[in-house]
XYZ file of C-alpha atoms in Angstrom:
771
model
C 56.359 49.353 -6.336
C 57.170 48.536 -2.872
C 54.236 50.330 -1.841
C 51.795 48.484 -4.338
C 53.374 45.100 -3.059
C 52.987 45.336 0.492
C 49.418 46.858 -0.032
C 48.420 43.878 -2.412
C 50.146 41.642 0.626
C 47.281 43.295 2.971
C 44.833 42.646 0.875
C 45.669 38.941 0.518
C 45.851 38.231 4.446
C 42.633 40.052 4.973
C 40.955 38.086 2.267
C 42.473 34.661 4.087
C 40.139 36.016 6.759
C 37.474 37.031 5.470
C 34.122 34.019 6.503
C 33.002 32.298 3.176
C 29.627 30.680 4.222
C 27.438 31.717 1.246
C 23.589 31.290 0.331
C 21.540 32.085 -2.064
C 18.878 34.761 -1.920
C 15.925 34.725 -4.400
C 12.378 35.821 -5.131
C 10.328 37.723 -6.820
C 8.700 41.568 -8.223
C 5.855 42.224 -8.697
C 2.810 44.762 -8.933
C 1.300 46.265 -5.839
C -1.838 46.216 -6.917
C -2.401 43.963 -9.811
C 0.243 41.586 -8.063
C 1.059 40.809 -11.878
C 5.140 39.985 -11.893
C 7.374 42.829 -13.620
C 9.446 41.248 -15.569
C 13.550 43.528 -16.163
C 13.125 44.689 -13.101
C 16.305 45.862 -11.228
C 17.175 45.054 -8.642
C 20.536 46.583 -7.064
C 23.017 45.828 -3.295
C 25.822 48.319 -3.594
C 27.207 47.413 -0.455
C 28.323 44.594 -2.306
C 28.522 45.459 -5.261
C 26.145 43.325 -7.410
C 22.827 43.575 -9.501
C 20.504 41.479 -11.173
C 17.152 41.751 -13.419
C 14.219 39.630 -12.745
C 12.646 37.195 -15.822
C 9.761 37.477 -17.669
C 7.870 35.341 -14.494
C 9.280 38.421 -12.411
C 11.798 35.473 -10.592
C 15.564 36.862 -9.828
C 17.970 35.368 -7.753
C 21.387 35.841 -6.296
C 24.723 33.425 -5.553
C 26.800 33.755 -3.396
C 25.902 36.161 -1.317
C 26.955 36.541 2.897
C 24.341 33.945 4.887
C 25.091 37.037 7.973
C 24.563 40.841 8.129
C 21.815 43.606 6.586
C 21.940 44.457 3.655
C 20.034 47.726 1.731
C 18.311 45.891 -1.418
C 16.879 48.445 -4.160
C 14.360 47.661 -6.380
C 13.437 49.693 -9.266
C 11.289 50.215 -12.954
C 9.996 51.633 -15.138
C 6.985 53.617 -14.297
C 7.789 52.322 -10.431
C 8.086 53.697 -6.953
C 11.943 52.618 -5.969
C 11.253 50.272 -3.021
C 14.551 50.479 -0.516
C 14.026 47.405 2.018
C 17.084 46.656 4.580
C 17.093 42.642 4.865
C 19.244 40.227 6.880
C 20.014 36.994 5.562
C 20.764 35.123 7.829
C 16.660 35.592 9.119
C 15.862 35.717 5.432
C 16.354 33.549 2.499
C 13.209 34.674 -0.022
C 10.800 37.758 -0.777
C 8.062 38.534 -2.387
C 8.862 42.380 -3.540
C 5.594 44.976 -4.070
C 6.215 47.936 -6.034
C 3.636 50.122 -6.555
C 2.507 52.563 -9.600
C 4.378 56.021 -9.971
C 5.023 58.999 -12.613
C 7.628 60.322 -10.051
C 10.810 56.751 -10.281
C 13.360 58.035 -8.146
C 12.485 60.173 -5.025
C 13.966 57.428 -2.736
C 17.822 56.507 -4.212
C 19.747 55.072 -2.439
C 22.996 57.073 -1.301
C 26.668 55.148 -1.547
C 28.674 58.505 -0.821
C 28.606 59.001 3.242
C 29.562 56.240 5.830
C 26.686 54.057 5.983
C 24.377 53.569 2.480
C 21.022 54.273 3.052
C 17.723 55.363 0.915
C 17.475 59.331 1.057
C 14.892 59.793 3.611
C 17.921 58.565 6.431
C 20.564 60.330 5.547
C 20.314 63.585 7.141
C 23.209 64.990 4.089
C 21.864 67.050 1.025
C 21.942 64.881 -1.831
C 21.849 65.237 -5.469
C 21.886 62.421 -7.831
C 22.131 62.118 -11.716
C 22.045 59.511 -13.117
C 22.909 57.719 -16.492
C 20.452 58.335 -18.218
C 20.178 61.565 -17.166
C 23.696 62.007 -18.819
C 23.499 60.162 -21.955
C 19.887 62.557 -22.700
C 21.824 66.032 -21.772
C 24.999 65.881 -23.333
C 28.449 67.754 -22.438
C 31.860 67.941 -22.791
C 33.198 67.145 -19.757
C 32.052 65.173 -16.271
C 32.096 68.278 -14.559
C 30.225 69.957 -17.215
C 27.298 67.174 -16.904
C 27.185 67.273 -13.252
C 26.364 71.293 -13.021
C 22.740 70.753 -13.709
C 22.599 68.965 -10.407
C 21.062 72.355 -7.906
C 23.771 73.872 -5.658
C 25.847 72.813 -7.871
C 28.289 75.522 -10.825
C 31.626 75.004 -12.539
C 33.956 77.543 -13.283
C 35.246 76.864 -16.793
C 37.971 77.961 -19.068
C 36.654 77.374 -22.434
C 34.445 74.018 -23.780
C 37.148 71.462 -22.590
C 38.774 72.454 -18.986
C 35.226 72.820 -15.749
C 36.452 73.013 -11.908
C 33.270 72.324 -10.154
C 31.488 74.488 -7.908
C 29.369 73.418 -4.336
C 27.375 76.205 -2.633
C 30.012 78.591 -3.739
C 33.072 76.720 -3.000
C 35.495 74.935 -5.738
C 39.130 74.935 -5.222
C 40.957 71.798 -2.747
C 37.371 72.208 -0.512
C 35.437 70.540 -3.144
C 36.554 66.742 -3.031
C 35.493 64.388 -5.950
C 36.168 60.332 -6.307
C 36.715 58.572 -8.215
C 36.734 54.183 -8.187
C 36.901 54.661 -4.489
C 39.418 56.779 -4.731
C 40.211 61.240 -4.216
C 41.244 61.868 -7.741
C 44.240 63.931 -7.383
C 45.770 66.344 -9.892
C 46.973 69.564 -9.452
C 43.883 70.737 -8.131
C 44.570 74.393 -6.752
C 45.136 75.356 -10.295
C 41.636 77.559 -12.399
C 42.591 75.666 -15.794
C 43.088 72.331 -13.547
C 40.293 69.951 -14.826
C 38.861 66.832 -13.406
C 40.542 64.161 -15.279
C 37.993 61.741 -15.619
C 36.154 60.342 -19.029
C 32.650 60.940 -18.221
C 31.094 58.065 -19.730
C 33.357 55.719 -17.377
C 30.161 56.880 -14.324
C 27.127 54.953 -14.283
C 26.015 57.486 -11.547
C 26.723 60.673 -9.683
C 26.277 61.595 -6.189
C 27.061 65.532 -5.097
C 27.573 65.781 -1.480
C 26.615 69.319 -0.513
C 27.640 70.451 2.842
C 30.910 70.098 4.648
C 32.232 66.320 4.124
C 35.537 66.395 6.203
C 33.977 63.198 8.762
C 34.150 60.341 6.514
C 36.915 62.426 3.145
C 38.747 64.070 5.865
C 40.445 67.834 4.853
C 39.566 69.027 1.702
C 35.911 68.522 0.926
C 34.987 71.263 2.859
C 32.828 72.845 0.362
C 31.089 68.907 -0.812
C 32.033 65.520 -2.319
C 31.359 64.675 -5.834
C 31.134 60.609 -5.720
C 31.488 59.243 -9.525
C 30.494 55.710 -9.296
C 31.220 52.850 -11.097
C 29.193 50.353 -12.950
C 28.467 46.986 -10.295
C 28.745 43.768 -11.598
C 26.598 42.262 -14.274
C 24.204 39.922 -13.415
C 25.791 36.144 -13.650
C 26.213 34.741 -16.222
C 26.000 37.746 -18.675
C 28.287 40.451 -20.553
C 26.474 43.112 -20.853
C 28.076 46.512 -22.365
C 26.934 49.931 -24.020
C 28.484 51.690 -27.645
C 27.882 54.964 -27.741
C 28.641 58.166 -30.381
C 27.332 61.763 -30.475
C 27.915 64.539 -32.677
C 27.840 68.687 -31.624
C 27.808 71.186 -34.144
C 29.357 73.738 -32.611
C 33.003 73.183 -32.348
C 32.709 69.749 -33.730
C 33.528 68.158 -31.255
C 32.592 64.022 -31.419
C 32.195 61.714 -28.747
C 32.782 57.640 -28.795
C 32.627 55.489 -26.021
C 32.262 51.039 -25.643
C 32.464 49.345 -23.529
C 31.679 45.154 -21.706
C 31.565 44.087 -18.602
C 31.191 40.019 -17.522
C 30.411 38.065 -14.586
C 31.229 34.224 -14.764
C 30.627 32.645 -11.350
C 31.929 35.258 -9.479
C 34.781 36.535 -11.352
C 33.671 40.075 -12.710
C 35.676 41.917 -15.380
C 34.653 45.558 -17.546
C 36.603 47.214 -20.192
C 36.339 50.811 -21.576
C 37.637 53.260 -24.144
C 36.959 57.125 -25.222
C 37.825 58.960 -27.589
C 36.428 62.702 -28.030
C 37.808 65.451 -30.360
C 36.612 69.399 -31.580
C 37.954 71.916 -33.074
C 37.579 75.887 -31.717
C 34.064 76.444 -30.260
C 32.446 79.552 -31.836
C 30.376 81.824 -30.344
C 27.701 84.024 -31.591
C 30.025 86.368 -33.024
C 33.200 84.354 -34.157
C 34.881 81.657 -33.586
C 37.461 81.448 -30.828
C 40.963 80.531 -32.615
C 43.197 77.256 -31.016
C 40.167 76.338 -28.138
C 39.449 72.985 -29.208
C 40.917 69.642 -27.651
C 41.196 66.123 -27.870
C 40.779 63.544 -25.497
C 41.282 59.773 -25.123
C 40.430 57.863 -22.232
C 40.945 53.560 -21.273
C 40.212 51.856 -18.038
C 40.298 48.335 -17.250
C 38.492 46.611 -14.163
C 39.087 42.700 -12.728
C 37.725 40.740 -9.510
C 35.754 38.652 -7.451
C 32.671 38.420 -6.356
C 32.157 36.137 -3.215
C 30.394 35.268 -0.288
C 32.675 36.752 1.375
C 32.397 39.834 -0.313
C 33.952 41.552 -3.506
C 38.325 42.758 -4.667
C 38.018 44.829 -7.740
C 41.083 46.212 -9.380
C 40.708 49.112 -11.704
C 43.264 50.529 -13.911
C 42.649 53.991 -16.081
C 44.738 56.366 -17.781
C 43.331 59.289 -19.711
C 45.076 62.152 -21.978
C 43.221 65.395 -22.451
C 45.034 68.178 -25.230
C 43.692 71.739 -25.399
C 43.945 75.102 -27.344
C 44.599 78.055 -25.388
C 44.782 81.277 -26.891
C 46.534 84.296 -25.744
C 43.535 87.340 -25.344
C 46.289 89.466 -28.501
C 43.410 91.295 -30.641
C 44.734 93.842 -33.791
C 42.369 96.938 -34.189
C 40.063 95.048 -36.761
C 39.152 92.629 -33.682
C 41.614 89.804 -35.051
C 43.152 87.616 -33.005
C 47.672 87.279 -33.067
C 49.581 84.292 -32.256
C 52.233 84.306 -31.198
C 53.840 83.671 -34.319
C 52.246 87.069 -35.687
C 49.965 84.829 -37.504
C 46.591 86.583 -37.903
C 43.133 84.882 -37.516
C 40.117 86.418 -38.169
C 37.297 85.392 -36.033
C 35.706 84.174 -38.899
C 37.807 81.458 -39.274
C 40.176 78.400 -37.324
C 37.868 75.258 -37.533
C 40.996 72.716 -37.737
C 41.357 70.163 -34.896
C 44.951 70.170 -34.829
C 45.788 72.448 -32.250
C 48.713 74.983 -32.285
C 50.401 76.529 -29.046
C 50.341 77.400 -26.834
C 48.535 74.487 -25.601
C 48.146 71.918 -22.704
C 48.827 68.395 -22.336
C 47.719 65.727 -19.291
C 48.176 62.314 -18.507
C 46.597 60.824 -15.715
C 47.479 57.341 -14.459
C 45.650 55.429 -11.705
C 45.785 51.967 -10.053
C 42.289 51.939 -7.877
C 41.544 48.803 -5.863
C 38.482 48.306 -3.914
C 37.495 45.505 -1.118
C 34.693 45.045 0.847
C 35.260 41.923 3.366
C 33.334 39.827 5.801
C 33.472 38.341 9.108
C 31.186 37.465 11.272
C 31.238 40.228 13.067
C 31.884 43.106 10.734
C 33.129 43.885 7.665
C 36.008 45.988 6.569
C 35.838 47.587 3.734
C 39.448 49.533 1.916
C 39.948 51.807 -0.419
C 43.655 51.879 -2.011
C 44.592 53.901 -5.475
C 47.990 54.973 -6.526
C 48.417 58.204 -9.518
C 50.018 59.276 -11.223
C 49.560 63.211 -13.291
C 51.704 64.501 -15.585
C 50.789 67.756 -16.441
C 52.515 70.188 -18.772
C 51.999 73.977 -20.101
C 52.768 74.474 -23.459
C 54.247 77.515 -24.875
C 55.984 75.212 -28.374
C 57.029 72.565 -27.875
C 59.270 72.542 -24.638
C 56.890 72.688 -22.167
C 57.408 76.117 -19.607
C 55.035 74.568 -16.456
C 55.663 70.770 -16.129
C 53.879 69.334 -12.872
C 54.691 66.142 -12.301
C 52.944 64.463 -9.376
C 52.525 61.074 -7.542
C 50.291 60.387 -5.039
C 49.241 57.174 -2.618
C 46.444 56.868 -0.763
C 44.948 54.554 2.347
C 40.927 54.232 2.939
C 40.003 51.610 5.911
C 37.080 51.392 7.395
C 35.476 48.625 9.995
C 31.991 48.276 9.766
C 31.017 46.971 13.615
C 27.595 44.692 14.390
C 25.074 46.499 15.116
C 25.024 46.785 19.195
C 21.551 47.553 20.098
C 20.564 48.730 16.764
C 23.614 51.322 16.946
C 25.371 50.632 13.651
C 29.448 51.847 14.949
C 31.954 52.279 12.457
C 35.942 52.883 12.524
C 37.605 54.868 9.857
C 41.394 55.228 9.067
C 42.884 57.313 5.910
C 45.736 58.465 4.546
C 47.619 59.512 1.751
C 51.510 60.786 -0.080
C 51.975 63.281 -2.827
C 55.315 64.636 -4.084
C 55.316 66.678 -7.205
C 58.219 68.140 -9.413
C 58.886 70.676 -11.439
C 60.389 69.484 -14.739
C 59.656 72.366 -16.664
C 61.521 75.567 -17.755
C 58.934 77.551 -15.769
C 58.502 77.507 -12.688
C 55.150 78.295 -10.441
C 55.167 76.252 -7.077
C 58.123 74.726 -5.927
C 58.609 71.137 -5.634
C 57.132 69.531 -2.576
C 55.342 66.702 -0.314
C 52.224 66.523 1.068
C 51.704 63.722 3.917
C 48.434 63.305 5.957
C 46.188 60.851 8.223
C 42.978 60.591 9.503
C 40.780 57.915 11.331
C 37.273 58.546 12.735
C 34.415 57.293 14.853
C 31.063 57.445 13.760
C 27.475 55.493 14.644
C 23.903 55.683 13.460
C 20.524 54.544 14.489
C 17.616 54.334 13.014
C 13.769 53.703 14.278
C 11.209 53.176 12.060
C 10.657 57.192 11.435
C 13.777 59.070 11.947
C 17.638 58.235 11.890
C 20.278 59.319 13.659
C 23.810 60.050 13.407
C 27.180 61.972 14.738
C 31.419 61.125 14.570
C 34.345 62.903 15.100
C 37.579 62.920 13.371
C 40.776 64.022 13.853
C 43.720 65.003 11.422
C 46.941 65.705 10.898
C 48.658 67.055 7.248
C 51.811 67.853 6.722
C 53.520 70.258 3.647
C 56.706 70.721 2.672
C 58.508 72.478 0.416
C 61.694 72.604 -0.715
C 63.815 75.234 -2.146
C 65.170 76.125 -5.935
C 67.985 78.731 -7.319
C 67.584 80.331 -10.367
C 70.274 81.779 -12.265
C 71.524 83.061 -8.996
C 68.660 83.718 -7.287
C 66.423 82.087 -4.880
C 62.900 82.031 -6.499
C 61.871 79.732 -3.584
C 62.701 79.211 -0.020
C 62.377 75.710 2.069
C 59.209 75.810 4.295
C 57.572 72.923 6.081
C 53.888 73.430 7.405
C 51.842 70.782 10.601
C 48.297 70.616 10.343
C 45.950 69.422 13.019
C 41.906 68.759 13.651
C 39.184 67.971 15.242
C 35.821 68.150 13.559
C 32.896 66.045 14.258
C 29.376 66.233 12.712
C 25.822 65.504 13.603
C 23.029 64.342 11.754
C 18.887 63.699 11.951
C 15.894 62.956 10.008
C 12.722 62.248 10.666
C 9.504 61.011 8.328
C 6.259 62.902 9.552
C 4.790 60.957 6.694
C 4.713 58.666 4.079
C 5.066 62.087 2.189
C 6.627 64.488 3.686
C 10.173 64.424 5.656
C 12.486 66.268 7.118
C 17.019 66.370 7.764
C 19.276 68.527 9.521
C 22.670 68.457 9.850
C 25.680 70.389 11.364
C 28.763 69.046 10.666
C 32.819 71.310 11.039
C 35.304 70.318 8.273
C 38.918 71.624 7.831
C 41.249 71.932 5.602
C 45.509 72.790 4.963
C 46.841 75.267 2.419
C 48.062 73.141 -0.176
C 51.965 73.907 -1.687
C 50.762 76.671 -4.078
C 48.396 78.622 -1.613
C 52.218 79.097 0.908
C 54.851 78.909 -1.732
C 53.310 80.207 -5.529
C 55.770 82.618 -7.201
C 55.525 82.988 -11.137
C 53.868 84.090 -14.445
C 50.558 81.215 -14.363
C 50.491 81.291 -17.823
C 47.086 79.744 -18.224
C 45.383 82.118 -15.763
C 47.264 85.438 -17.252
C 48.295 86.684 -14.032
C 51.698 87.058 -11.189
C 50.531 84.723 -8.265
C 52.234 85.558 -5.244
C 52.196 82.883 -1.693
C 51.782 83.241 1.125
C 53.825 80.453 4.153
C 52.255 81.787 6.842
C 48.827 81.039 6.143
C 46.481 79.262 8.452
C 43.963 76.331 8.463
C 40.160 76.877 7.343
C 38.462 75.507 9.670
C 33.925 75.304 8.492
C 31.367 76.013 10.825
C 27.790 73.625 8.929
C 24.466 73.804 9.372
C 22.260 72.088 7.000
C 18.352 72.037 6.985
C 16.476 69.981 3.952
C 12.818 69.392 3.313
C 11.901 67.274 1.027
C 7.151 66.827 -0.016
C 6.778 63.557 -1.771
C 3.122 61.998 -3.585
C 2.288 60.402 -6.825
C 2.376 63.217 -8.573
C 5.126 65.445 -7.248
C 8.131 65.931 -5.994
C 10.037 69.168 -3.822
C 13.163 69.116 -2.106
C 14.312 72.909 -0.526
C 17.449 72.329 1.253
C 18.869 75.759 3.613
C 22.308 76.312 4.692
C 24.715 78.673 6.850
C 28.150 78.071 6.006
C 31.331 80.015 8.479
C 34.374 80.074 7.122
C 37.059 80.769 9.843
C 40.440 82.074 7.705
C 39.269 81.617 4.196
C 42.078 81.823 2.236
C 41.597 83.683 -1.719
C 43.567 84.720 -4.276
C 43.018 88.472 -4.367
C 44.395 91.971 -6.494
C 44.606 95.025 -4.687
C 45.117 98.339 -5.428
C 45.654 96.620 -9.345
C 49.311 95.395 -8.522
C 51.757 94.449 -11.011
C 55.264 93.444 -11.042
C 57.216 92.837 -14.489
C 58.297 88.958 -15.213
C 58.980 87.503 -18.128
C 56.496 85.469 -20.740
C 56.174 83.548 -22.773
C 58.121 84.770 -25.152
C 61.227 85.214 -22.774
C 60.273 88.736 -22.631
C 59.404 90.896 -19.874
C 55.709 91.824 -19.287
C 54.025 93.329 -16.803
C 51.177 90.964 -15.372
C 48.681 91.647 -12.467
C 49.573 90.866 -9.005
C 47.490 88.600 -7.361
C 48.306 87.453 -3.824
C 46.690 84.610 -1.537
C 44.976 86.003 1.379
C 42.647 85.034 3.951
C 40.055 86.544 6.114
C 36.486 85.152 8.469
C 33.918 85.210 5.437
C 30.504 83.524 5.324
C 28.222 81.975 3.112
C 24.751 81.541 2.815
C 21.674 79.859 0.011
C 19.401 77.269 -0.640
C 18.942 74.765 -3.430
C 15.396 73.971 -4.704
C 13.974 71.575 -7.249
C 10.647 70.334 -8.005
C 9.430 67.482 -10.149
C 6.107 67.691 -11.501
C 3.805 64.819 -13.268
C 0.441 65.455 -13.122
C -0.343 63.198 -16.057
C 1.965 59.990 -17.795
C 2.899 62.428 -20.740
C 4.021 65.594 -19.204
C 7.153 65.581 -16.514
C 8.254 69.260 -15.144
C 11.276 69.734 -13.685
C 12.326 73.018 -11.841
C 16.138 73.684 -9.880
C 16.801 76.883 -7.885
C 20.333 77.482 -6.575
C 21.305 80.946 -4.356
C 24.333 81.403 -2.531
C 25.891 84.833 -0.617
C 29.284 85.169 0.119
C 30.487 87.618 2.368
C 34.393 88.477 3.380
C 33.366 89.520 7.173
C 36.601 90.822 7.762
C 36.485 93.794 4.413
C 32.435 93.895 4.328
C 32.707 92.866 0.602
C 31.796 89.935 -1.350
C 34.008 87.238 -2.218
C 35.709 86.720 -5.819
C 34.394 84.350 -8.210
C 30.565 83.343 -6.239
C 28.359 81.971 -8.927
C 25.063 83.996 -10.094
C 21.601 82.648 -8.804
C 19.883 80.621 -11.356
C 16.804 78.876 -11.861
C 16.796 76.330 -13.975
C 13.537 74.852 -15.910
C 12.510 71.801 -18.391
C 9.357 70.346 -19.703
C 9.399 67.039 -20.635
C 6.480 65.643 -22.728
C 6.434 61.982 -22.736
C 4.139 60.647 -25.628
C 3.501 56.617 -25.661
C 3.861 56.112 -29.269
C 3.454 52.029 -31.104
C 7.219 50.772 -31.725
C 8.338 53.917 -29.099
C 9.375 54.091 -26.532
C 10.758 55.896 -23.378
C 10.281 58.835 -26.088
C 10.127 62.692 -24.693
C 10.377 65.853 -26.314
C 12.076 68.831 -23.775
C 11.927 72.130 -24.230
C 14.284 74.345 -21.393
C 14.663 77.877 -19.689
C 16.914 78.588 -17.992
C 17.758 81.966 -15.497
C 21.464 83.716 -14.549
C 20.585 86.415 -12.783
C 23.309 89.737 -12.602
C 25.391 88.984 -10.630
C 27.060 92.582 -9.206
C 27.855 91.396 -5.948
C 31.713 91.161 -6.801
C 35.672 91.297 -5.112
C 37.042 94.786 -5.892
C 39.694 93.526 -8.567
C 36.048 91.575 -10.560
C 33.674 92.959 -13.048
C 30.312 92.283 -12.941
C 27.565 89.980 -15.050
C 24.839 90.750 -17.134
C 21.523 88.315 -16.466
C 20.841 85.700 -19.517
C 18.204 83.417 -20.343
C 19.294 80.245 -22.378
C 16.869 78.151 -24.652
C 17.358 74.979 -24.861
C 15.202 71.325 -26.435
C 15.863 67.598 -26.255
C 14.092 64.857 -28.963
C 14.779 61.460 -28.239
C 13.364 57.794 -28.409
C 14.200 54.080 -27.958
C 12.891 51.579 -30.199
C 14.189 47.678 -31.449
C 16.092 47.340 -33.928
C 14.919 43.084 -34.690
C 16.152 42.283 -31.040
C 18.751 45.624 -30.681
C 17.529 48.859 -28.319
C 18.510 51.629 -30.166
C 18.293 54.877 -28.428
C 18.471 58.260 -30.634
C 18.833 61.907 -29.004
C 18.923 65.033 -31.087
C 19.554 67.421 -28.698
C 19.889 71.703 -28.670
C 21.332 74.112 -26.084
C 21.389 78.291 -26.653
C 19.412 78.005 -29.886
C 18.485 81.676 -29.578
C 22.596 81.995 -29.878
C 22.331 84.526 -27.576
C 25.125 86.208 -26.112
C 26.380 85.717 -23.056
C 29.840 86.102 -20.401
C 28.807 82.966 -17.609
C 30.113 84.489 -14.141
C 32.567 81.766 -13.505
C 33.878 82.090 -17.229
C 37.770 82.500 -17.072
C 37.099 84.076 -20.043
C 34.656 87.166 -19.234
C 36.402 90.862 -19.786
C 38.044 91.728 -16.477
C 40.037 88.129 -16.518
C 41.223 87.306 -19.530
C 43.508 90.474 -20.426
C 45.597 93.024 -18.022
C 45.237 95.311 -20.931
C 41.661 95.641 -21.616
C 39.205 94.791 -18.839
C 36.372 94.512 -22.257
C 38.837 92.185 -24.042
C 36.368 88.970 -23.319
C 35.456 86.001 -25.454
C 31.111 85.006 -25.480
C 30.207 81.095 -23.944
C 29.392 78.601 -26.467
C 26.896 80.329 -28.662
C 23.632 77.581 -30.143
C 25.116 74.152 -30.690
C 22.899 70.949 -31.787
C 23.948 67.259 -30.568
C 23.312 64.280 -32.287
C 24.261 60.953 -29.750
C 23.080 57.587 -30.183
C 23.270 55.187 -27.294
C 23.306 51.261 -28.440
C 23.114 48.966 -24.414
C 25.101 45.130 -25.113
C 23.464 42.029 -23.855
C 24.946 38.460 -24.588
């Protein structure tokens, strides 16, 4: 608590020196062709975390904003091309924005997850964006399941409740997830450790594909998932939303409610969410004890003033997830630890049985942006407590208690001859304790700090950016003796690295632009990779760490092309990522080890060891949006990654299969209805035969999906209804990254697997609130 008190004192001290002169910026939004006003257009200034909506005459007004500095404003309206414009409030107090009609609206989205916010055409990083509306129209079981629809993103799944992000073939600690401006910390080294974030809390998600260590430090070798909270409501208003979904497969019920307000610059927000599901059904049977329940609550209080903003977010996430041991009798029925038999057509009880997993995640995050006469300071402070229990019975076997403190500061100096310099400092400290009866990793602590310098310059048709960063990390593990034998030996390691990045963008015309990025990254081995020594029950294997592991280093080149006209938007990214000392978990020569299982009796487990070799990953991400007429919309994404262990000349393990996803949407104009659509989707996953020696190949398959939805008014209240169907043909298939596929579920029966979820229809209602 002392650390939190010191951080609060620092914030208040900084606030007292912030520049506080303010102005009102106003204007109008009109159609560029007809010059008629556009009522209901949205204007946002992300650097100030504010937004407003035009009135019936197209007029808008921002109050209490800084009278110095240049800010990027985005203007959006349904059926029109996004407009992004940088405005210096010292010289401009009013402006008329003219929007061009377009069948494709979101082709110049503002990206905030990089050092300086910019529209996508002047951001050298390859970025995919998932909007709030897309997340509503395409229901999912968790936040990563929703994000996996972005090109280049996959997920490692453990049933319907647990998903881990994979970006361009990299996952685990190589992917950084940012929420409330703070890096999420929740023992993310584990196979069955999901991301503890309420999926409905996201207003928008940005996926930064490729090494992003310059800004986010160690671990961001594969990319970053930046989950953005809703902006503050327009001044003098209270807004919110209520949504509810029900899915036929697994009986998943999802309910969430949110309110947010702004009174004179005092902003607040609150949300509660509850989800509950029983065991999901494959095309052949129900998979027992695969249900889950999730409870989430969050609150935000803050100030939006002329000196900037300062917000405090408090959230609590709780998840209980059922597991099932791979024990099957001769009739193909499942048997639990107590000898109870469940046939494959049974078990739809919402009460979870043992074994199961219980997770609780508490977080406090402070996000501030203070403006001074010659620059501004962005400051993010965080405290997180992650409690993770694996329960073979009422007493936890594995029990991890992790506390993490973090600080991230970036000072933006006043531009010099058009060059925008930024200086950044980040630091974090974490300590994890074992409180269960079993031990997989030792008690450990880690500390890291980094400093970077970045500079960017924009020209009319081009932009250039470059930066350098130095990182230092320290990992320390504690010794442990059990029954007179040493389980873990003490260790302490120090790692440091100098990394950098350089990027360039150029617009050849309004239709065609190119982006190029060269970057290096760095990741220190985590304590699990260094010191694991035990049975990881959720993964059905024994894991052995390696204390001599070196830090990973990444050298990545990335080129992206975008061609965009009124009816077509095409994006193509090509990348190569050379990984020095790539760390991976592998089993060699069918090694096994005898250890006590959940029953306390000796069992034989497959032995997996952490190893490292040089590796190379290359591939492509592509997306195509074709909107030839107002009512017809076709969208396509393609992802391919080739990953090779250069030392062994074998494929890297657990690499996603090539995918091609297509969606056709018909958007008719029906009197009395708004944003009506009918969609038909076909997801194609190719066979994955490029596998390591201990893996099993996975066959290709295609899934048929469909959806229908519309918005309409009940009196003055807008209501949105959606129905979506996934795997409508009830296809039997194994996703290559499913931890329930054959070869990953059972050591004694390599043919045992659990199919992915069968056909599923989700009914949803969404009600936006405006008071």
